Tab-separated table of C-alpha atoms in Angstrom:
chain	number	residue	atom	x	y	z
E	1	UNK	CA	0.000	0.000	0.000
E	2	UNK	CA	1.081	3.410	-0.733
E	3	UNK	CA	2.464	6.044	1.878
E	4	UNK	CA	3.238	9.882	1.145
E	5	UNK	CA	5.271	12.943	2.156
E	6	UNK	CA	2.436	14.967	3.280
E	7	UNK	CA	3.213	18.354	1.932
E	8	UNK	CA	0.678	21.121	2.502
E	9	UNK	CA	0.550	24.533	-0.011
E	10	UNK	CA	-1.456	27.082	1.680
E	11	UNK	CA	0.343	30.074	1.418
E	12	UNK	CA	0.495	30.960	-2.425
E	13	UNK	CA	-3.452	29.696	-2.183
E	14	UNK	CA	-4.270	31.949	0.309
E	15	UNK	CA	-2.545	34.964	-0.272
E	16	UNK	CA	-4.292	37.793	-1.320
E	17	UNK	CA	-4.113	39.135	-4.553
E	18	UNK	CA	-5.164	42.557	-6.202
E	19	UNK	CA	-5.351	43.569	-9.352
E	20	UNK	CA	-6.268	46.850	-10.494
E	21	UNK	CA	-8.856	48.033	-11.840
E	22	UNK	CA	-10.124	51.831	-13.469
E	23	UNK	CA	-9.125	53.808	-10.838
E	24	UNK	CA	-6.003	53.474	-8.960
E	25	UNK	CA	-7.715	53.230	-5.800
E	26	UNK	CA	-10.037	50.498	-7.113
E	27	UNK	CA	-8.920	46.886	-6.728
E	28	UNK	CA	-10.604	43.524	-7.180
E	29	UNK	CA	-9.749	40.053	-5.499
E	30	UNK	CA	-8.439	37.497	-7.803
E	31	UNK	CA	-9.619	34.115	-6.708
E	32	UNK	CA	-6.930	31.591	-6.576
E	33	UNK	CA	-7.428	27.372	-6.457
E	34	UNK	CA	-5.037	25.308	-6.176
E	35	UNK	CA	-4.228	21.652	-4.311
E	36	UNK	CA	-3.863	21.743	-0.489
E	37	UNK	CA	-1.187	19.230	-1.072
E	38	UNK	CA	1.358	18.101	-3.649
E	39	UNK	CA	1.407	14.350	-2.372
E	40	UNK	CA	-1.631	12.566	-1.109
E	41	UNK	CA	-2.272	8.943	0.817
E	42	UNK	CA	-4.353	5.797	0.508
E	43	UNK	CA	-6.399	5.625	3.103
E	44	UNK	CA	-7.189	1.802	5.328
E	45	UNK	CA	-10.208	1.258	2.625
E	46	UNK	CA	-7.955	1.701	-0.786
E	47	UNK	CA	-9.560	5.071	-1.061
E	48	UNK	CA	-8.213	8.489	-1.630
E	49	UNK	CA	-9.426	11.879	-1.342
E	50	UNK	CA	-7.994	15.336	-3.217
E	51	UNK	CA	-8.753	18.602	-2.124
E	52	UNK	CA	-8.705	21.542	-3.174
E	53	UNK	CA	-9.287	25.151	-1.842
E	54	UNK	CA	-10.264	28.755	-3.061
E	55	UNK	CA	-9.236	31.841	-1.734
E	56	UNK	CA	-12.996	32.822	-1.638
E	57	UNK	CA	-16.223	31.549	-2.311
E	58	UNK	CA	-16.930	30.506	-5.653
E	59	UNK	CA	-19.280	28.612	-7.908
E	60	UNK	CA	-17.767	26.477	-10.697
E	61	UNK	CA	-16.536	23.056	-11.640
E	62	UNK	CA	-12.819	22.288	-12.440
E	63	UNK	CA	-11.655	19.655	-14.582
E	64	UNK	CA	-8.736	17.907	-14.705
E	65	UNK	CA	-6.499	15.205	-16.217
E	66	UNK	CA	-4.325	11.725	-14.999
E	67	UNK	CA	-1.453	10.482	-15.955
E	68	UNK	CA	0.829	7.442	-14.717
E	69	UNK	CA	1.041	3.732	-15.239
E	70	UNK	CA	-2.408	2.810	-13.622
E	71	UNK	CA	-5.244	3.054	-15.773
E	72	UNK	CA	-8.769	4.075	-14.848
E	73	UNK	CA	-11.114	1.071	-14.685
E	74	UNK	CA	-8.780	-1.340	-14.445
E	75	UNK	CA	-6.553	0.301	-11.924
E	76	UNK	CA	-8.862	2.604	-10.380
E	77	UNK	CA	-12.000	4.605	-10.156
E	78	UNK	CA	-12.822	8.103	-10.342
E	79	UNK	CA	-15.748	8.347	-7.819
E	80	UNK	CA	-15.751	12.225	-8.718
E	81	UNK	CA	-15.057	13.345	-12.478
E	82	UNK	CA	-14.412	16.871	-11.386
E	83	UNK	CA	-13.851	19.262	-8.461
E	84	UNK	CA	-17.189	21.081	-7.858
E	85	UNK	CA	-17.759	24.190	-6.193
E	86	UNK	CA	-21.315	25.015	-4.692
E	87	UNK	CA	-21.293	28.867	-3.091
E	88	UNK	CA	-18.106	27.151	-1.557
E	89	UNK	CA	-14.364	27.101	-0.980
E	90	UNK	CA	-13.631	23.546	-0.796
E	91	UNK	CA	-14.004	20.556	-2.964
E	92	UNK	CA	-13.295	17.098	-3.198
E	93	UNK	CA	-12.586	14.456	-5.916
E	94	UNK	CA	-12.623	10.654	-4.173
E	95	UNK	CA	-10.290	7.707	-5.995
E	96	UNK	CA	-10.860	4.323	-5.199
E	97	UNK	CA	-8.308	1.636	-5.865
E	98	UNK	CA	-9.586	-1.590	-7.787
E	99	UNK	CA	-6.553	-3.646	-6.473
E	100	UNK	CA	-3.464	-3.389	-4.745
E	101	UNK	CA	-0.983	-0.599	-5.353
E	102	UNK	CA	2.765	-0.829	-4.675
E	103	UNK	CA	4.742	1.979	-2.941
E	104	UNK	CA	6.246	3.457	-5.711
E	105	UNK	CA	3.305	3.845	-8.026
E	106	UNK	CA	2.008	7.079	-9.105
E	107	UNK	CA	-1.276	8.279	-10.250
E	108	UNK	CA	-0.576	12.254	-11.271
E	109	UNK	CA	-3.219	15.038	-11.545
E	110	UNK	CA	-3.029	18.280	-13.289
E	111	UNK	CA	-6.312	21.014	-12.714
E	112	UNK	CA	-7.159	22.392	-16.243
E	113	UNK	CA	-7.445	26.490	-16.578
E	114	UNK	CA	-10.792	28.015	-15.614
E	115	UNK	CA	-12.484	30.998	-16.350
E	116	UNK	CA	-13.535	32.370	-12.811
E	117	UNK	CA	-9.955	31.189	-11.269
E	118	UNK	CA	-6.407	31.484	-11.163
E	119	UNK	CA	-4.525	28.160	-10.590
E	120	UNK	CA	-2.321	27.786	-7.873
E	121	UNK	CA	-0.933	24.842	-7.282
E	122	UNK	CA	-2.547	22.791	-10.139
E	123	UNK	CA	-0.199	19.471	-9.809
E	124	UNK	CA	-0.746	16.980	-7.339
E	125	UNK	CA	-0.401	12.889	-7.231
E	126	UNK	CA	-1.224	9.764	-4.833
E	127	UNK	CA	1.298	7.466	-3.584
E	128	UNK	CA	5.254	7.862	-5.015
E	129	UNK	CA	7.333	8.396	-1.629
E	130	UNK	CA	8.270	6.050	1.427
E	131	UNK	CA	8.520	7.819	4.554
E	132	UNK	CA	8.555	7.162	8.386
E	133	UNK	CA	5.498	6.698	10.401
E	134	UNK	CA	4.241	9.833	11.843
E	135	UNK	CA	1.772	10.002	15.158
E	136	UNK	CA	-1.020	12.482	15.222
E	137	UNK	CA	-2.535	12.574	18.892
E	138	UNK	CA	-4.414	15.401	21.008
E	139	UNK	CA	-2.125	17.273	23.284
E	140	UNK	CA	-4.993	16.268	26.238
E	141	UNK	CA	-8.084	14.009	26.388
E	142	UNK	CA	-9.789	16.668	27.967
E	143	UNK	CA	-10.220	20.714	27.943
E	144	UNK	CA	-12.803	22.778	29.139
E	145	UNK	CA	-14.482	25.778	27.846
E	146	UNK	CA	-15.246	28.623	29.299
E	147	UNK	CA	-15.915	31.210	26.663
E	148	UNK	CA	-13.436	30.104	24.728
E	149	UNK	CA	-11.330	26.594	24.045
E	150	UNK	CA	-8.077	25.700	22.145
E	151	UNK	CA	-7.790	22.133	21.451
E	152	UNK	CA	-4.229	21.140	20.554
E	153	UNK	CA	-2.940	18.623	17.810
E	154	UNK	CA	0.562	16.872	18.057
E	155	UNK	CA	2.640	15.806	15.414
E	156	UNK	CA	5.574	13.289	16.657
E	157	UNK	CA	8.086	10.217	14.850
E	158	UNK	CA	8.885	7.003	16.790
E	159	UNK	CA	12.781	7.939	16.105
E	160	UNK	CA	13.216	11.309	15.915
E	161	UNK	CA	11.244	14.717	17.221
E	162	UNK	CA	8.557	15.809	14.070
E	163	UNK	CA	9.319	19.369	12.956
E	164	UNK	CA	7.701	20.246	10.302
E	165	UNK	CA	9.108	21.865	6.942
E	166	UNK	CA	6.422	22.727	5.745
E	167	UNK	CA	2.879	24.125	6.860
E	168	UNK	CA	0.880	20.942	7.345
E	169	UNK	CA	-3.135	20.793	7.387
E	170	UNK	CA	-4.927	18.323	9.809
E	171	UNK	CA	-9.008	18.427	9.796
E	172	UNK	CA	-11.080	17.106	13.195
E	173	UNK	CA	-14.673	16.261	13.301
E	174	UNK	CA	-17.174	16.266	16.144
E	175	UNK	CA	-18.103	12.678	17.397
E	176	UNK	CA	-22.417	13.669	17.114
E	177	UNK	CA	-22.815	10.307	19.136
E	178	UNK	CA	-20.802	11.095	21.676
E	179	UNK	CA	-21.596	14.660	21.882
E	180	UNK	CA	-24.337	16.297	23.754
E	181	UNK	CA	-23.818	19.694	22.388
E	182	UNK	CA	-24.625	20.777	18.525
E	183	UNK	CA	-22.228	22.445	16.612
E	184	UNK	CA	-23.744	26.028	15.278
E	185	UNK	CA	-26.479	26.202	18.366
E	186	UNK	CA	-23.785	25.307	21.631
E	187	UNK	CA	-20.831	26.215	20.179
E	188	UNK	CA	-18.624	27.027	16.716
E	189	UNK	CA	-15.378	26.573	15.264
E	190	UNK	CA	-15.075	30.851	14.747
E	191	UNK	CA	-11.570	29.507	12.437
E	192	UNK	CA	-12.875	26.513	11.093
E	193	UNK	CA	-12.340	23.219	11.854
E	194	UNK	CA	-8.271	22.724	10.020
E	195	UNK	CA	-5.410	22.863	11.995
E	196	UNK	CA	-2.714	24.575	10.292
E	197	UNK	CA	1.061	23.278	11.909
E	198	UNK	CA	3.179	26.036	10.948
E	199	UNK	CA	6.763	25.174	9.735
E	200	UNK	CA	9.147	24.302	12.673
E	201	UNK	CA	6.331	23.384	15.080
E	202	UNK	CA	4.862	19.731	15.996
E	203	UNK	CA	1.397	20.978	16.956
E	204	UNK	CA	-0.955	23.881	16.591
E	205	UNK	CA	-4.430	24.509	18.029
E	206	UNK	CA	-8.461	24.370	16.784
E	207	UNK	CA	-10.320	26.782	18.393
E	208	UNK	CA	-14.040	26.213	19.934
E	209	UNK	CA	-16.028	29.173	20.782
E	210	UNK	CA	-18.989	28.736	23.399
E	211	UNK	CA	-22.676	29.970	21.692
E	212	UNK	CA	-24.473	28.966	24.142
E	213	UNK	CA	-25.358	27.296	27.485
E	214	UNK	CA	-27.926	24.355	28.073
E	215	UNK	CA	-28.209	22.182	30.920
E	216	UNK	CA	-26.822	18.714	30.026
E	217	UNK	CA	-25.770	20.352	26.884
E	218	UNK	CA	-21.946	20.184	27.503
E	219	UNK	CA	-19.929	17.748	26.024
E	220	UNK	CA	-18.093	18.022	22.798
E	221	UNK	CA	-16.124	14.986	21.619
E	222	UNK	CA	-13.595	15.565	18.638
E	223	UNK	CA	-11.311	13.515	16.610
E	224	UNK	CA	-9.032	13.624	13.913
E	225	UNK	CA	-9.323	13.073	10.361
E	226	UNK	CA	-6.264	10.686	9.537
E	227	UNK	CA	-4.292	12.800	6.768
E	228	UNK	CA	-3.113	8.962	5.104
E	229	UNK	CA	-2.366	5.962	6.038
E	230	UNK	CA	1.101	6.427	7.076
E	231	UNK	CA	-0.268	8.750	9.556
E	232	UNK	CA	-1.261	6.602	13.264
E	233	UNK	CA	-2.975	7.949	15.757
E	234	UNK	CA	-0.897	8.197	19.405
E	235	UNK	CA	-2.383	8.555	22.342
E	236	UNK	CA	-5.482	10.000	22.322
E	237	UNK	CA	-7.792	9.594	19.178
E	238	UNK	CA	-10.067	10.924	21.007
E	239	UNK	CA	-10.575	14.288	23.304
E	240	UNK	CA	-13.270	15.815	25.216
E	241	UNK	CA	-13.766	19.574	25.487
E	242	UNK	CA	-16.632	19.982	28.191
E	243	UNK	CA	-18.373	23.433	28.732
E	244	UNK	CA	-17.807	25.005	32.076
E	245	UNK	CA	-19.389	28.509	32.732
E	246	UNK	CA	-20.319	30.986	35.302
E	247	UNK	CA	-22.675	29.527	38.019
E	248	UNK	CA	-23.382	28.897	41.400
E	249	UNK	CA	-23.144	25.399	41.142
E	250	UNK	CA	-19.363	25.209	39.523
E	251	UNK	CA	-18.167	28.307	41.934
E	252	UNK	CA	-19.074	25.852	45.089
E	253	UNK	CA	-15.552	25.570	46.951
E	254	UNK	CA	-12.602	27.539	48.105
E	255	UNK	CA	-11.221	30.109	46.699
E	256	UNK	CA	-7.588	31.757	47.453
E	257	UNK	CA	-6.637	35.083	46.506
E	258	UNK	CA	-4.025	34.900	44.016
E	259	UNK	CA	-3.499	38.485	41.986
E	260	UNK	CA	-5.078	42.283	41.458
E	261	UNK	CA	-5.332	41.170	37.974
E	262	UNK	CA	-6.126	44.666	36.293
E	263	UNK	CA	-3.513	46.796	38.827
E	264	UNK	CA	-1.095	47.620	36.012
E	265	UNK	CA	-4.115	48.575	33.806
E	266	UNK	CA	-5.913	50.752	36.383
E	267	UNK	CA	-2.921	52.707	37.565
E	268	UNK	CA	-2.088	53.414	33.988
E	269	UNK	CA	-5.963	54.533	33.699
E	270	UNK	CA	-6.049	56.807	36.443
E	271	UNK	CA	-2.468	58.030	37.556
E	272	UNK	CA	-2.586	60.972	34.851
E	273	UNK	CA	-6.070	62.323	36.901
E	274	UNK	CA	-4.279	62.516	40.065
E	275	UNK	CA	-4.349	58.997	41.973
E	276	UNK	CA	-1.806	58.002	44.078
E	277	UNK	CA	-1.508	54.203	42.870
E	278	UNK	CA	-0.392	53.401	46.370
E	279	UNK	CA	-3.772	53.746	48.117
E	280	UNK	CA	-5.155	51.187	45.695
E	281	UNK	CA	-6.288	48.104	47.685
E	282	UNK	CA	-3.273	45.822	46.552
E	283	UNK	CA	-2.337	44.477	49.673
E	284	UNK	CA	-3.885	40.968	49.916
E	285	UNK	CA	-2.493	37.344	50.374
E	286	UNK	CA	-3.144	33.836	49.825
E	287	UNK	CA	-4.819	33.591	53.272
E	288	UNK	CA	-7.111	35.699	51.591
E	289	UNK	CA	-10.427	33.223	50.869
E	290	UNK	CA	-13.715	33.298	49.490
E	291	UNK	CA	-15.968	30.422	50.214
E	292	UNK	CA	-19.202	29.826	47.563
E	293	UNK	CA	-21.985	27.210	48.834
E	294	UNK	CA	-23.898	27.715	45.689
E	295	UNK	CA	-25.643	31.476	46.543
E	296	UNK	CA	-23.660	31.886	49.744
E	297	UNK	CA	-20.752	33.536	50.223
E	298	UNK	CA	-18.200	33.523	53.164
E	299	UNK	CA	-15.169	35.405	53.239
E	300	UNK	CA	-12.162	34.541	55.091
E	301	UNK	CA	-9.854	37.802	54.608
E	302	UNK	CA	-7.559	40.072	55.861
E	303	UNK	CA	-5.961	41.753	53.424
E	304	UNK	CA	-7.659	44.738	51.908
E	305	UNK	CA	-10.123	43.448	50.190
E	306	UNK	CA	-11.536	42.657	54.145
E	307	UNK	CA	-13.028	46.401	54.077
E	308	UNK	CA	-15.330	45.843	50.826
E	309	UNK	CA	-16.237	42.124	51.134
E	310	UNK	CA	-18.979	40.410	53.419
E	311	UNK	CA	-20.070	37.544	53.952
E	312	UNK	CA	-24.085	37.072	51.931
E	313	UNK	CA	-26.200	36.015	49.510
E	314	UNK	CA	-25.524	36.556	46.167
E	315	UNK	CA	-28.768	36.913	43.679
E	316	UNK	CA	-27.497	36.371	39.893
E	317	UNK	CA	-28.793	39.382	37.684
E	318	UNK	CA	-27.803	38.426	34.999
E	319	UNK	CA	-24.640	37.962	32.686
E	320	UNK	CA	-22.606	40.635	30.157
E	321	UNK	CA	-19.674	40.475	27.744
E	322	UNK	CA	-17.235	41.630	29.678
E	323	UNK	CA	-13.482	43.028	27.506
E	324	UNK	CA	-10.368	42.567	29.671
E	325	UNK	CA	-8.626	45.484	28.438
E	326	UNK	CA	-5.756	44.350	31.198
E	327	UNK	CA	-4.912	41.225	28.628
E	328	UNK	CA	-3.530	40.877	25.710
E	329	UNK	CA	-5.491	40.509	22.224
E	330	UNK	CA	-8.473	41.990	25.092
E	331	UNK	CA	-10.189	39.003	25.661
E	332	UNK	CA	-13.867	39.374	25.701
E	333	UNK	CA	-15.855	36.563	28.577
E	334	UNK	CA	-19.205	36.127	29.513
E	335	UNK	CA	-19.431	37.697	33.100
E	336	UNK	CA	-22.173	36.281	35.736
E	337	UNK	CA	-23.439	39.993	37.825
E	338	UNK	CA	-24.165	39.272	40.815
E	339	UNK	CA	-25.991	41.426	43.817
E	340	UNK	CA	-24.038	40.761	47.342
E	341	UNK	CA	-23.970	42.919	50.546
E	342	UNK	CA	-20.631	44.978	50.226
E	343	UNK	CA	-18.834	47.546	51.909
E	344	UNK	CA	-19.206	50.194	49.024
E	345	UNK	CA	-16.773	52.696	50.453
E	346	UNK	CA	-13.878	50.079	50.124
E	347	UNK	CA	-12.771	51.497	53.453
E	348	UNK	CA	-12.228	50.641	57.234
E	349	UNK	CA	-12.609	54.177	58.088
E	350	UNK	CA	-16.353	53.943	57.002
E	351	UNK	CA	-19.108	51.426	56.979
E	352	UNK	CA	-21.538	52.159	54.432
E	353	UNK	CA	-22.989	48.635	53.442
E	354	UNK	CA	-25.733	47.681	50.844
E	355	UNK	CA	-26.284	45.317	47.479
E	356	UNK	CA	-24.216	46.327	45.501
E	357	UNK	CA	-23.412	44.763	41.945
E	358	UNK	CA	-20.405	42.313	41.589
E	359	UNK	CA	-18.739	40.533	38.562
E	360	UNK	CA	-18.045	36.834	38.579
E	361	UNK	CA	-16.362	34.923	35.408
E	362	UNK	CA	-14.703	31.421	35.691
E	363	UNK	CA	-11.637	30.925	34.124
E	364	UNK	CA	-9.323	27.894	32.565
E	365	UNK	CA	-6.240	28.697	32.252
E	366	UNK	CA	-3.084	26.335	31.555
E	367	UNK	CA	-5.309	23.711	33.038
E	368	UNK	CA	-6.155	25.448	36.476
E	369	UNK	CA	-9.317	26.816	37.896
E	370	UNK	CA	-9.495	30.579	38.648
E	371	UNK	CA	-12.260	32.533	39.395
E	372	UNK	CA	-11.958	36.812	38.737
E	373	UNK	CA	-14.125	38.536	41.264
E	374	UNK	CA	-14.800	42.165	39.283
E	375	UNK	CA	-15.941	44.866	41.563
E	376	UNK	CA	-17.442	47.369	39.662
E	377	UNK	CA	-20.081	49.244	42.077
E	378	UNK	CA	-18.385	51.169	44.762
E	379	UNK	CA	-17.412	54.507	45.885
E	380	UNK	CA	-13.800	54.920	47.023
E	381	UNK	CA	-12.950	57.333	49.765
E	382	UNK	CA	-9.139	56.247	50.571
E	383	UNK	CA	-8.014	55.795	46.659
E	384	UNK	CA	-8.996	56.346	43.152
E	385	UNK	CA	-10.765	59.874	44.615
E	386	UNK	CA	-9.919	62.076	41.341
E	387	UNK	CA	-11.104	59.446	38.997
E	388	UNK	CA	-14.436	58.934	41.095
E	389	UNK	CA	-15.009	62.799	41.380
E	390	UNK	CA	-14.891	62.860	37.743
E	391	UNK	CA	-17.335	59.711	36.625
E	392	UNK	CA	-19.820	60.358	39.816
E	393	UNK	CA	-22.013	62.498	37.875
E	394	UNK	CA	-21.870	60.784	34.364
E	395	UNK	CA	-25.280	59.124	35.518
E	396	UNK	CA	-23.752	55.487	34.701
E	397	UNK	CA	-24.935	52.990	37.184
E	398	UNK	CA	-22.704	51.731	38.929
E	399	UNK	CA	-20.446	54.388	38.882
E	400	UNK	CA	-17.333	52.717	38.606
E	401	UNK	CA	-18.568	50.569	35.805
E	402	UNK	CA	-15.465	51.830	33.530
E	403	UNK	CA	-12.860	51.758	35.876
E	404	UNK	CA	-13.210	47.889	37.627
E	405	UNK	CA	-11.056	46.425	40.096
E	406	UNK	CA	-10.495	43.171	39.224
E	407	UNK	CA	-9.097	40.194	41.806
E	408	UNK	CA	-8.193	36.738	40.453
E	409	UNK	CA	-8.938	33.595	43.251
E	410	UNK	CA	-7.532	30.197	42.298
E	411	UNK	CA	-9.241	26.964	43.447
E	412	UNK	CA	-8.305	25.118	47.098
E	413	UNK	CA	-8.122	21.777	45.744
């Protein structure tokens, strides 16, 4: 049976081209097709695929011619007689093999001119080249999604470390069996659903973006498509990215104070109005603890944060998009709001307590639990006083809305 060099062409397909038009200012994209590979596999059932791709959507059919020692109907079948395009920018010709194949045999392909296309890479064959095994695996057999998930693909040889010289495409697909969510109503693929391993690298990521939330609605089980058959799968074949948002059930636990996540951000905010960035409430420690028993909160604390927090019960609002302008590439997660007694003057010098509005948001990141506890309804009198002068009469409720303090808790395993 036939193996191959998988070699993947994506960056003459996908570049963009312009040509001019009229004006000077006026330009028009040329679409470009081409192969996504120049060598392709046999696959366990004597079956291979082609592909090819479009740098935009397009309607059409391309044609296309073989060449080689094997002959069609004797040899093999051409399932597909050309590469259609349907308001797409992908399609597929399928080959099936009528008998065994050696390892050096080659079946060629060359994509005929079209009228609505430039060619790209128009030359691509099946079988011709030997090469070592190479293992495709997940990085993990599980991830969990907040807002947001990256699912990592691995690349690896049994004698030597896989670095690739050459972008190469992997595909997964969502087990539907397994699953409990639905693609395009619980969650998306906002890139699509190839992995691209850039040259150099082993592995690269697929990213899964949360749509929406539905009790017993959150499990998403992915593979990969195996590239050819001299591609194995490793370890896992299999992983399982399960949804994990905001709410009182998942918050149940410990919590220890681990970082004023948004410091730098706010003194760079609000240290050209006047604030002294020492006043802010900074000084807190891992002793520092929140407790959640589903709506209940107990603190534990005596680091600053002691003069705003109490211990209460927390009645869920509702939930916003919340931009972390602190981060980079500004992240934006779905934040829980929450109504808990508070000490709203963030002060020991003054006791002024009521409901006031706090942010919750539950976090993965590099595999640990964290929990950021926004505080975005209070009214400072020991720090942040020019900045508070200024928005106190904008008539935003809360106040402070604009100018959050932001404290990140890890879990107490």
């Amino acid at each position: 049976m036939m193996r191959y060099k998988f070699k993947t062409i994506l960056v003459i397909l996908f570049s963009i081209v312009a040509v001019a038009c009229t004006k000077k200012t006026d330009y028009k994209l040329m679409t470009i097709i081409g192969f996504t590979n120049e060598t392709y596999g046999v696959n366990e059932n004597n079956e291979a695929e082609l592909t090819i791709l479009a740098n935009s959507v397009v309607t059409g059919e391309v044609l296309f011619t073989t060449s080689g020692d094997l002959k069609e109907g004797v040899d093999f079948e051409l399932v597909d007689k050309s590469f259609k395009f349907d308001n797409s920018m992908e399609a597929k010709v399928q080959v099936k093999f009528l008998k065994a194949i050696s390892e050096e045999t080659v079946l060629s392909f060359k994509l005929l001119p079209v009228d609505f296309a430039t060619l790209a890479l128009s030359k691509a064959q099946i079988g011709g080249e030997d090469e070592e095994l190479v293992i495709f695996s997940f990085e993990a057999s599980k991830y969990y999604m907040t807002e947001i998930a990256d699912v990592f693909v691995k690349l690896s040889r049994i004698s030597e470390t896989f670095k690739s010289e050459i972008p190469v495409m992997l595909e997964v697909e969502v087990d539907t069996e397994q699953s409990t969510a639905i693609e395009g109503e619980h969650f998306s693929f906002p890139n699509g659903k190839r992995i691209t391993i850039p040259v150099g690298k082993d592995k690269a990521a697929v990213r899964l973006k949360l749509l929406k939330e539905e009790k017993d609605k959150g499990k998403i089980v992915l593979r990969v498509k195996a590239p050819a058959k001299n591609y194995k799968v490793g370890n896992f074949d299999e992983s399982t990215v399960q949804v994990y948002v905001t709410s009182f059930e998942n918050l149940t636990g410990d919590w220890r104070y681990v970082a004023f996540a948004n410091y730098d951000y706010t003194v760079t905010n609000t240290v050209n109005m006047g604030d002294d960035p020492s006043t802010l409430p900074k000084n807190n420690s891992s002793s520092d603890v929140l407790k959640f028993e589903n709506d209940n909160l107990t603190v534990s604390l005596t680091g600053d944060i002691k003069n705003y927090f109490r211990d209460t019960k927390l009645v869920k609002k509702g939930e916003i998009v919340e931009v972390l302008s602190e981060e980079p590439g500004y992240p934006r997660v779905n934040m829980m709001l929450v109504d808990g007694l508070a000490n709203v003057p963030f002060s020991a010098r003054k006791i002024e307590e009521r409901k006031a509005e706090i942010g919750l948001n539950l976090r993965i990141i590099n595999g640990k639990e964290y929990l950021d506890v926004t505080v975005r309804d209070y009214e400072p009198i020991d720090f942040l006083l020019e900045t508070y002068d200024m928005v106190k009469d904008w008539g935003m409720t809360p106040a402070m809305q604009f100018y959050p303090l932001r404290y990140r808790f890890e879990r107490v395993k």
